[in-house]
Tab-separated table of C-alpha atoms and ligand atoms in Angstrom:
chain	number	residue	atom	x	y	z
Q	706	MET	CA	0.000	0.000	0.000
Q	707	HIS	CA	1.263	3.482	-0.862
Q	708	GLN	CA	2.426	5.424	2.225
Q	709	ARG	CA	2.568	9.193	2.648
Q	710	LEU	CA	5.479	10.091	4.907
Q	711	THR	CA	6.292	12.807	7.392
Q	712	LEU	CA	10.034	12.781	7.981
Q	713	LEU	CA	10.944	14.554	11.234
Q	714	GLY	CA	14.680	15.360	11.116
Q	715	ALA	CA	15.025	14.962	7.335
Q	716	THR	CA	18.462	16.584	7.106
Q	717	GLY	CA	20.160	14.193	9.546
Q	718	SER	CA	21.820	10.855	9.038
Q	719	ILE	CA	18.596	8.823	9.482
Q	720	GLY	CA	16.844	11.362	7.232
Q	721	ASP	CA	19.420	10.776	4.473
Q	722	SER	CA	19.060	6.994	4.673
Q	723	THR	CA	15.259	7.228	4.627
Q	724	LEU	CA	15.169	9.515	1.593
Q	725	ASP	CA	17.631	7.242	-0.221
Q	726	LEU	CA	15.095	4.415	0.223
Q	727	VAL	CA	12.151	6.608	-0.816
Q	728	ALA	CA	14.032	7.518	-3.998
Q	729	ARG	CA	14.545	3.808	-4.755
Q	730	HIS	CA	10.808	3.061	-4.372
Q	731	PRO	CA	8.852	6.051	-5.711
Q	732	GLU	CA	5.802	3.887	-6.399
Q	733	ASP	CA	5.501	2.911	-2.706
Q	734	PHE	CA	6.143	6.223	-0.938
Q	735	SER	CA	5.444	9.909	-1.305
Q	736	VAL	CA	6.553	12.679	1.042
Q	737	PHE	CA	3.963	14.802	2.818
Q	738	ALA	CA	6.341	16.738	5.100
Q	739	LEU	CA	10.069	17.229	5.634
Q	740	THR	CA	11.483	18.973	8.705
Q	741	ALA	CA	14.888	20.378	9.626
Q	742	HIS	CA	16.295	22.617	12.307
Q	743	HIS	CA	18.754	25.089	10.733
Q	744	ASN	CA	20.128	23.429	7.608
Q	745	ILE	CA	18.017	25.404	5.117
Q	746	ASP	CA	20.282	24.666	2.120
Q	747	LYS	CA	19.968	20.942	2.542
Q	748	LEU	CA	16.226	21.071	3.189
Q	749	TYR	CA	15.850	23.204	0.048
Q	750	ARG	CA	17.578	20.531	-2.047
Q	751	GLN	CA	15.441	17.816	-0.437
Q	752	CYS	CA	12.261	19.803	-1.167
Q	753	LEU	CA	13.217	20.056	-4.841
Q	754	ALA	CA	13.894	16.325	-5.044
Q	755	PHE	CA	10.863	15.050	-3.057
Q	756	GLN	CA	8.214	17.787	-3.504
Q	757	PRO	CA	6.668	17.701	-0.009
Q	758	ALA	CA	3.389	19.539	0.625
Q	759	VAL	CA	4.873	21.024	3.832
Q	760	ALA	CA	8.351	21.833	5.141
Q	761	VAL	CA	9.121	22.847	8.738
Q	762	VAL	CA	12.171	24.694	10.060
Q	763	ALA	CA	13.179	26.154	13.454
Q	764	ASN	CA	12.256	29.832	13.084
Q	765	ALA	CA	10.434	32.475	11.023
Q	766	ASP	CA	13.601	33.796	9.410
Q	767	GLY	CA	14.593	30.354	8.095
Q	768	ALA	CA	11.015	29.739	6.950
Q	769	SER	CA	10.828	32.933	4.885
Q	770	ARG	CA	14.232	32.286	3.285
Q	771	LEU	CA	13.273	28.729	2.320
Q	772	SER	CA	9.840	29.782	1.140
Q	773	ALA	CA	11.276	32.537	-1.092
Q	774	ARG	CA	13.774	30.153	-2.724
Q	775	LEU	CA	11.100	27.521	-3.409
Q	776	LYS	CA	8.599	30.073	-4.767
Q	777	ALA	CA	11.258	31.435	-7.117
Q	778	LEU	CA	11.229	28.007	-8.785
Q	779	GLY	CA	7.432	27.846	-8.761
Q	780	GLN	CA	7.272	25.106	-6.120
Q	781	HIS	CA	4.192	25.081	-3.861
Q	782	THR	CA	5.621	23.656	-0.634
Q	783	GLU	CA	4.097	25.413	2.369
Q	784	VAL	CA	6.872	26.386	4.813
Q	785	LEU	CA	6.066	26.474	8.553
Q	786	HIS	CA	8.230	26.904	11.626
Q	787	GLY	CA	8.518	26.004	15.304
Q	788	PRO	CA	7.601	23.128	17.643
Q	789	GLN	CA	3.825	23.444	17.091
Q	790	ALA	CA	4.315	22.983	13.360
Q	791	LEU	CA	6.402	19.835	14.003
Q	792	MET	CA	3.539	18.417	16.051
Q	793	ALA	CA	1.015	19.399	13.367
Q	794	VAL	CA	2.824	17.598	10.513
Q	795	ALA	CA	3.344	14.550	12.758
Q	796	ALA	CA	-0.399	14.302	13.429
Q	797	ALA	CA	-1.740	15.499	10.030
Q	798	ASP	CA	-4.470	13.498	8.281
Q	799	GLU	CA	-2.487	13.716	5.025
Q	800	CYS	CA	0.276	11.486	6.443
Q	801	ASP	CA	0.179	7.736	7.169
Q	802	THR	CA	3.689	7.118	8.435
Q	803	VAL	CA	5.946	9.281	10.601
Q	804	VAL	CA	9.696	8.705	10.631
Q	805	ALA	CA	10.784	10.126	14.015
Q	806	ALA	CA	14.428	11.092	13.457
Q	807	ILE	CA	14.973	14.363	15.302
Q	808	VAL	CA	17.929	14.077	17.656
Q	809	GLY	CA	17.435	14.471	21.407
Q	810	GLY	CA	14.625	15.632	23.658
Q	811	ALA	CA	13.671	18.171	20.965
Q	812	GLY	CA	11.980	15.265	19.158
Q	813	LEU	CA	9.793	14.184	22.053
Q	814	ALA	CA	6.668	16.342	21.586
Q	815	SER	CA	6.314	15.664	17.844
Q	816	THR	CA	6.922	11.918	18.253
Q	817	LEU	CA	4.316	11.836	21.009
Q	818	ALA	CA	1.907	13.773	18.760
Q	819	ALA	CA	2.328	11.061	16.095
Q	820	ALA	CA	1.575	8.396	18.716
Q	821	GLN	CA	-1.526	10.216	19.944
Q	822	ALA	CA	-2.746	10.549	16.348
Q	823	GLY	CA	-2.446	6.765	15.855
Q	824	LYS	CA	0.177	6.902	13.115
Q	825	ARG	CA	2.469	4.191	11.889
Q	826	ILE	CA	5.694	5.368	13.571
Q	827	LEU	CA	9.210	4.421	12.524
Q	828	LEU	CA	11.035	5.224	15.741
Q	829	ALA	CA	14.654	6.390	15.558
Q	830	ASN	CA	14.323	9.110	18.223
Q	831	LYS	CA	15.028	6.958	21.281
Q	832	GLU	CA	14.413	9.905	23.604
Q	833	ALA	CA	10.656	9.331	23.263
Q	834	LEU	CA	11.183	6.097	25.200
Q	835	VAL	CA	14.106	7.115	27.411
Q	836	MET	CA	12.372	10.290	28.613
Q	837	SER	CA	8.771	9.150	28.656
Q	838	GLY	CA	8.561	5.386	28.139
Q	839	ALA	CA	5.399	4.777	30.181
Q	840	LEU	CA	3.554	7.767	28.731
Q	841	PHE	CA	4.649	7.058	25.167
Q	842	MET	CA	3.727	3.353	25.231
Q	843	ALA	CA	0.355	4.218	26.815
Q	844	SER	CA	-0.343	6.706	23.992
Q	845	VAL	CA	0.611	4.109	21.387
Q	846	ALA	CA	-1.728	1.525	22.959
Q	847	GLU	CA	-4.609	3.963	23.391
Q	848	SER	CA	-4.565	5.324	19.848
Q	849	LYS	CA	-3.601	1.974	18.254
Q	850	ALA	CA	-0.540	3.526	16.659
Q	851	GLN	CA	1.836	1.043	15.031
Q	852	LEU	CA	5.341	1.291	16.475
Q	853	LEU	CA	8.221	-0.035	14.356
Q	854	PRO	CA	11.712	0.277	15.873
Q	855	VAL	CA	14.410	1.624	13.568
Q	856	ASP	CA	17.324	1.646	16.020
Q	857	SER	CA	19.337	-1.249	14.571
Q	858	GLU	CA	19.431	-3.339	17.778
Q	859	HIS	CA	15.719	-2.982	18.452
Q	860	ASN	CA	14.878	-3.588	14.841
Q	861	ALA	CA	16.978	-6.781	15.031
Q	862	ILE	CA	15.077	-7.937	18.130
Q	863	PHE	CA	11.761	-7.072	16.490
Q	864	GLN	CA	12.742	-9.298	13.552
Q	865	CYS	CA	13.764	-12.183	15.870
Q	866	LEU	CA	10.586	-12.163	17.956
Q	867	SER	CA	8.035	-14.864	17.346
Q	868	ASN	CA	4.626	-13.781	16.093
Q	869	HIS	CA	3.005	-16.108	18.609
Q	870	PRO	CA	2.002	-14.296	21.843
Q	871	GLU	CA	2.828	-17.364	23.975
Q	872	ALA	CA	6.420	-17.546	22.731
Q	873	ARG	CA	7.800	-14.859	25.044
Q	874	PRO	CA	11.594	-14.498	25.018
Q	875	GLU	CA	13.541	-15.178	28.199
Q	876	ARG	CA	16.324	-12.642	27.624
Q	877	LEU	CA	17.519	-10.083	25.113
Q	878	ILE	CA	21.153	-9.515	24.131
Q	879	LEU	CA	22.013	-6.069	22.794
Q	880	THR	CA	25.255	-5.894	20.862
Q	881	ALA	CA	27.504	-2.808	20.892
Q	882	SER	CA	30.520	-2.018	18.756
Q	883	GLY	CA	32.334	-0.503	21.755
Q	884	GLY	CA	33.050	2.633	19.712
Q	885	PRO	CA	36.436	4.128	18.813
Q	886	PHE	CA	38.021	3.883	22.311
Q	887	LEU	CA	37.528	0.215	23.118
Q	888	THR	CA	41.258	-0.429	23.553
Q	889	ARG	CA	42.641	3.077	24.097
Q	890	PRO	CA	44.683	3.387	27.362
Q	891	LEU	CA	42.334	4.608	30.112
Q	892	GLU	CA	44.665	7.416	31.248
Q	893	THR	CA	44.467	9.082	27.802
Q	894	LEU	CA	40.642	9.359	27.694
Q	895	GLU	CA	40.625	12.982	28.860
Q	896	ASP	CA	42.618	14.135	25.795
Q	897	ILE	CA	39.999	12.949	23.303
Q	898	THR	CA	38.812	15.567	20.786
Q	899	PRO	CA	35.236	15.822	19.394
Q	900	ASP	CA	36.400	14.656	15.948
Q	901	GLN	CA	38.085	11.578	17.432
Q	902	ALA	CA	34.926	10.742	19.409
Q	903	CYS	CA	32.764	11.132	16.288
Q	904	ALA	CA	34.970	8.859	14.128
Q	905	HIS	CA	32.945	5.698	14.705
Q	906	PRO	CA	34.705	2.591	13.361
Q	907	LYS	CA	31.565	1.048	11.776
Q	908	TRP	CA	28.565	3.412	11.563
Q	909	ARG	CA	28.108	6.880	9.987
Q	910	MET	CA	25.837	8.860	12.319
Q	911	GLY	CA	25.082	12.338	13.672
Q	912	ARG	CA	27.615	13.808	16.140
Q	913	LYS	CA	25.498	13.488	19.305
Q	914	ILE	CA	24.813	9.762	18.927
Q	915	SER	CA	28.436	9.193	17.819
Q	916	VAL	CA	29.677	10.593	21.149
Q	917	ASP	CA	27.073	8.461	22.950
Q	918	CYS	CA	28.526	5.403	21.206
Q	919	ALA	CA	32.052	6.368	22.280
Q	920	THR	CA	30.952	6.630	25.949
Q	921	MET	CA	28.513	3.692	25.547
Q	922	MET	CA	25.775	5.895	27.024
Q	923	ASN	CA	24.000	4.977	23.798
Q	924	LYS	CA	23.895	1.298	24.771
Q	925	GLY	CA	22.686	2.091	28.278
Q	926	ARG	CA	19.878	4.177	26.792
Q	927	GLU	CA	19.121	1.318	24.414
Q	928	VAL	CA	18.586	-1.025	27.387
Q	929	ILE	CA	15.904	1.412	28.603
Q	930	GLU	CA	14.489	1.645	25.073
Q	931	ALA	CA	14.317	-2.174	24.784
Q	932	HIS	CA	12.706	-2.441	28.217
Q	933	TRP	CA	9.771	-0.280	27.080
Q	934	LEU	CA	9.481	-1.604	23.537
Q	935	PHE	CA	9.508	-5.295	24.414
Q	936	GLU	CA	8.189	-5.250	28.020
Q	937	MET	CA	11.398	-6.888	29.210
Q	938	PRO	CA	12.775	-6.244	32.735
Q	939	PRO	CA	16.176	-4.474	32.413
Q	940	GLU	CA	17.831	-7.283	34.472
Q	941	ARG	CA	17.075	-9.621	31.566
Q	942	ILE	CA	18.684	-7.399	28.942
Q	943	GLU	CA	22.389	-8.105	28.514
Q	944	VAL	CA	24.927	-5.922	26.699
Q	945	LEU	CA	27.770	-7.561	24.763
Q	946	ILE	CA	30.584	-5.856	22.898
Q	947	HIS	CA	30.788	-7.023	19.294
Q	948	PRO	CA	33.255	-4.785	17.418
Q	949	GLN	CA	32.386	-6.147	13.949
Q	950	SER	CA	28.781	-4.796	14.133
Q	951	ILE	CA	27.449	-7.672	12.036
Q	952	VAL	CA	25.148	-9.312	14.620
Q	953	HIS	CA	22.770	-6.469	15.470
Q	954	SER	CA	21.189	-8.106	18.555
Q	955	MET	CA	19.757	-11.416	19.777
Q	956	VAL	CA	16.718	-12.961	21.429
Q	957	VAL	CA	17.038	-15.936	23.822
Q	958	TYR	CA	14.094	-18.296	24.413
Q	959	ALA	CA	13.494	-20.651	27.382
Q	960	ASP	CA	14.727	-23.641	25.375
Q	961	GLN	CA	18.033	-21.726	24.863
Q	962	SER	CA	17.423	-21.101	21.203
Q	963	VAL	CA	19.255	-17.883	20.395
Q	964	LEU	CA	17.945	-15.972	17.371
Q	965	ALA	CA	20.112	-13.248	15.847
Q	966	GLN	CA	19.730	-10.794	12.983
Q	967	LEU	CA	22.826	-10.168	10.860
Q	968	GLY	CA	23.742	-7.673	8.191
Q	969	ASN	CA	26.260	-5.052	7.181
Q	970	PRO	CA	26.225	-1.957	9.416
Q	971	ASP	CA	24.064	0.307	7.252
Q	972	MET	CA	20.901	1.926	8.668
Q	973	ARG	CA	19.109	1.445	5.355
Q	974	THR	CA	18.496	-2.211	6.338
Q	975	PRO	CA	16.454	-1.542	9.517
Q	976	ILE	CA	14.734	1.484	7.944
Q	977	ALA	CA	13.779	-0.553	4.841
Q	978	GLN	CA	12.493	-3.391	7.029
Q	979	ALA	CA	10.274	-0.957	8.938
Q	980	LEU	CA	9.163	1.041	5.883
Q	981	ALA	CA	8.107	-2.061	3.980
Q	982	TYR	CA	6.790	-4.064	6.977
Q	983	PRO	CA	5.344	-6.687	6.746
Q	984	ARG	CA	6.749	-6.950	3.218
Q	985	ARG	CA	10.441	-6.757	2.329
Q	986	MET	CA	12.045	-4.405	-0.165
Q	987	ALA	CA	15.483	-3.792	-1.669
Q	988	SER	CA	17.652	-1.388	0.338
Q	989	GLY	CA	20.785	-0.843	-1.728
Q	990	VAL	CA	22.884	-2.266	1.139
Q	991	GLU	CA	25.949	-4.358	0.214
Q	992	PRO	CA	25.234	-8.099	0.624
Q	993	LEU	CA	26.867	-9.584	3.720
Q	994	ASP	CA	29.936	-11.644	2.807
Q	995	LEU	CA	30.084	-14.193	5.643
Q	996	THR	CA	33.277	-15.863	4.430
Q	997	GLY	CA	35.035	-12.546	3.761
Q	998	CYS	CA	34.146	-10.614	6.923
Q	999	GLU	CA	36.251	-10.493	10.085
Q	1000	PRO	CA	35.632	-13.256	12.678
Q	1001	LEU	CA	32.645	-12.407	14.881
Q	1002	VAL	CA	33.806	-11.756	18.469
Q	1003	PHE	CA	31.808	-11.021	21.638
Q	1004	SER	CA	32.894	-9.849	25.117
Q	1005	LYS	CA	31.452	-8.261	28.253
Q	1006	PRO	CA	31.824	-4.461	28.550
Q	1007	ASP	CA	34.293	-3.108	31.125
Q	1008	LEU	CA	32.228	-0.707	33.262
Q	1009	ARG	CA	35.380	1.121	34.484
Q	1010	ARG	CA	36.169	2.070	30.899
Q	1011	PHE	CA	32.524	3.004	30.241
Q	1012	PRO	CA	31.168	4.780	33.359
Q	1013	CYS	CA	28.268	6.241	31.324
Q	1014	LEU	CA	27.073	2.707	30.598
Q	1015	ARG	CA	27.311	1.907	34.315
Q	1016	LEU	CA	25.209	4.984	35.199
Q	1017	ALA	CA	22.548	4.158	32.594
Q	1018	LEU	CA	22.354	0.535	33.768
Q	1019	GLU	CA	21.958	1.691	37.380
Q	1020	VAL	CA	19.071	3.943	36.311
Q	1021	ALA	CA	17.488	1.085	34.325
Q	1022	HIS	CA	17.832	-1.438	37.154
Q	1023	ALA	CA	16.334	1.051	39.628
Q	1024	GLY	CA	13.119	1.234	37.554
Q	1025	CYS	CA	13.929	3.885	34.896
Q	1026	GLU	CA	12.420	6.710	36.961
Q	1027	LEU	CA	15.590	8.789	36.641
Q	1028	SER	CA	16.029	8.185	32.924
Q	1029	VAL	CA	14.724	11.657	32.033
Q	1030	VAL	CA	17.474	13.137	34.251
Q	1031	LEU	CA	20.060	10.807	32.722
Q	1032	ASN	CA	19.028	11.923	29.236
Q	1033	ALA	CA	18.981	15.652	30.032
Q	1034	ALA	CA	22.369	15.648	31.793
Q	1035	ASN	CA	23.941	13.641	28.992
Q	1036	GLU	CA	22.576	15.989	26.286
Q	1037	VAL	CA	24.037	18.999	28.106
Q	1038	ALA	CA	27.402	17.325	28.770
Q	1039	VAL	CA	27.760	16.002	25.199
Q	1040	ALA	CA	26.890	19.419	23.732
Q	1041	ALA	CA	29.513	20.999	26.031
Q	1042	PHE	CA	32.082	18.392	24.957
Q	1043	LEU	CA	31.295	18.941	21.256
Q	1044	ALA	CA	31.671	22.710	21.788
Q	1045	GLY	CA	35.133	22.183	23.305
Q	1046	ALA	CA	34.007	23.287	26.785
Q	1047	LEU	CA	34.173	19.927	28.613
Q	1048	ALA	CA	36.664	17.041	28.632
Q	1049	PHE	CA	35.452	13.688	27.287
Q	1050	SER	CA	36.096	12.039	30.658
Q	1051	ASP	CA	33.954	14.697	32.402
Q	1052	ILE	CA	30.752	13.640	30.575
Q	1053	ALA	CA	30.224	10.795	33.061
Q	1054	ARG	CA	31.059	13.060	36.015
Q	1055	VAL	CA	28.399	15.614	34.972
Q	1056	VAL	CA	25.786	12.895	34.397
Q	1057	GLY	CA	26.584	11.139	37.702
Q	1058	GLN	CA	26.462	14.336	39.763
Q	1059	THR	CA	23.253	15.530	38.073
Q	1060	LEU	CA	21.619	12.195	38.906
Q	1061	GLU	CA	22.683	12.602	42.558
Q	1062	GLN	CA	21.587	16.223	42.798
Q	1063	THR	CA	18.220	16.326	40.984
Q	1064	ALA	CA	15.420	16.033	43.511
Q	1065	GLU	CA	11.671	15.622	42.927
Q	1066	VAL	CA	11.586	13.643	39.735
Q	1067	ALA	CA	8.082	13.688	38.254
Q	1068	ILE	CA	7.249	11.710	35.095
Q	1069	GLY	CA	3.459	11.319	35.154
Q	1070	SER	CA	2.629	13.741	32.332
Q	1071	LEU	CA	4.417	15.510	29.473
Q	1072	GLU	CA	4.444	18.730	31.516
Q	1073	ALA	CA	6.003	16.949	34.521
Q	1074	ILE	CA	8.615	15.319	32.289
Q	1075	GLU	CA	9.447	18.650	30.661
Q	1076	ASP	CA	9.776	20.292	34.079
Q	1077	THR	CA	12.120	17.567	35.384
Q	1078	ASP	CA	14.067	17.775	32.122
Q	1079	ARG	CA	14.463	21.559	32.495
Q	1080	ARG	CA	15.705	21.327	36.083
Q	1081	ALA	CA	18.163	18.551	35.228
Q	1082	ARG	CA	19.502	20.577	32.282
Q	1083	ALA	CA	20.024	23.623	34.499
Q	1084	ARG	CA	21.917	21.523	37.057
Q	1085	ALA	CA	24.044	19.814	34.385
Q	1086	THR	CA	24.840	23.182	32.785
Q	1087	GLN	CA	26.167	24.402	36.138
Q	1088	LEU	CA	28.121	21.187	36.714
Q	1089	SER	CA	29.675	21.510	33.228
Q	1090	GLY	CA	30.997	24.941	34.215
Q	1091	LEU	CA	28.900	26.690	31.544
Q	1092	PRO	CA	27.080	29.986	32.021
Q	1093	PRO	CA	23.296	29.490	32.537
Q	1094	THR	CA	22.432	31.060	29.171
Q	1095	ARG	CA	24.339	28.426	27.187
Q	1096	GLN	CA	21.514	25.862	27.247
H	686	LIG	P1	21.539	13.997	13.127
H	686	LIG	O1	22.209	14.914	14.088
H	686	LIG	O2	22.293	13.519	11.936
H	686	LIG	O3	20.165	14.678	12.601
H	686	LIG	C1	19.260	15.240	13.484
H	686	LIG	C2	18.056	15.854	12.774
H	686	LIG	O4	17.256	16.488	13.788
H	686	LIG	C3	18.408	16.928	11.758
H	686	LIG	O5	17.491	16.879	10.681
H	686	LIG	C4	18.220	18.235	12.531
H	686	LIG	O6	17.884	19.335	11.692
H	686	LIG	C5	17.062	17.877	13.435
H	686	LIG	N1	17.073	18.649	14.688
H	686	LIG	C6	18.119	18.834	15.542
H	686	LIG	N2	17.750	19.603	16.580
H	686	LIG	C7	16.454	19.915	16.391
H	686	LIG	C8	15.514	20.704	17.122
H	686	LIG	N3	15.837	21.329	18.274
H	686	LIG	N4	14.255	20.830	16.627
H	686	LIG	C9	13.911	20.215	15.473
H	686	LIG	N5	14.759	19.455	14.739
H	686	LIG	C10	16.016	19.314	15.189
H	686	LIG	O7	21.012	12.755	13.989
H	686	LIG	P2	20.835	11.234	13.528
H	686	LIG	O8	22.124	10.518	13.665
H	686	LIG	O9	20.107	11.157	12.225
H	686	LIG	O10	19.902	10.682	14.697
H	686	LIG	C11	18.526	11.013	14.769
H	686	LIG	C12	17.887	10.182	15.885
H	686	LIG	O11	17.967	8.804	15.527
H	686	LIG	C13	18.590	10.299	17.258
H	686	LIG	O12	17.630	10.224	18.282
H	686	LIG	C14	19.501	9.093	17.294
H	686	LIG	O13	19.761	8.662	18.605
H	686	LIG	C15	18.653	8.065	16.534
H	686	LIG	N6	19.436	7.010	15.885
H	686	LIG	C16	20.328	7.329	14.910
H	686	LIG	C17	21.066	6.321	14.303
H	686	LIG	C18	22.054	6.621	13.208
H	686	LIG	O14	22.636	5.687	12.656
H	686	LIG	N7	22.276	7.866	12.824
H	686	LIG	C19	20.896	4.985	14.702
H	686	LIG	C20	19.957	4.707	15.694
H	686	LIG	C21	19.216	5.726	16.280
H	687	LIG	MG1	21.458	1.548	18.093
């Protein structure tokens, strides 16, 4: 069936992969809306190529510049701006499927709007689950939205799950590449530059998630994400380092059958699986050469090397209540590191201290979550040594 897409975060890495797939299958997909934050040039090129009815950018100035350039070519894309417009295109009647690929907490409200509107949601924005798992899953259930995980590990698990409701898995195993600093001497971690942290050995991704992979905060957040998506207690979700990034995750059943999904590390595979679901479609990804690839190796993560993973696992095992604080503090600390204002090894310190120092965590409603998020960001900004206006 033909799907009309809203792509939230079109100019990012997930956005690029999604539009590559749309271009390969023009008969199956059309684009209703594309959104970007500040990259007007790239969104302009995407609008010319995919002819969306609506485009959304961060502010009025960007909107008028984009609108003028499109009108000059006679294109009728309506250009809107701001968070309300993101929510509107996520919930619009003219769209069937929402690809949620904005980075960070900024993507929460629009992803939630898609859930409340009962859309088919391809979920890349893991913050919707890390910040508001209970609320988000309740909205999905209430509106009968269809949730399809795009994060490669969760997509792998989704593919390995049995369709039969009585065949519940016993455990999940999330694989992690270990990032660029898996073997780097521990005493040199504080000298790491943003470009070194973003040079992931296997995946091409946006800078925020690349840093999260280097600290392994990403994997800790993925445990929380898997907990909500698959109703699995965090104690039964194991993390294994697998530097080859060929096995994308595994599901273990009571009879000790272990099912894994394999493929080259290219996000077009999980996105294509979710876009076409329940069918399959070509993705343009290189076929996996099992006899030519490196030997597949697995090991347990060293929590002294990856204190951010330890902090995230502690939050998960304590019931995920503090995960909104974990997310907020990490976003602030990673932004400070990327701006050259914080050492790599201080990211975990800022997150740990923010978790200790944020009182009164409320997560019952979107407003409560946003309030807790704001207070945690303010605390983390202070602990990063930044002036209050920076965030
Ligand atoms: P990216 O940085 O490459 O792109 C982010 C997109 O979000 C851009 O289009 C940007 O314009 C938009 N954006 C940023 N700030 C915004 C704001 N305040 N308001 C509105 N839009 C804003 O990020 P990415 O790597 O594509 O990741 C997107 C999401 O997918 C993240 O949540 C990430 O964790 C998740 N994810 C990414 C990958 C990957 O391989 N890239 C894999 C799994 C999950
Ligand atoms: Mg992932």
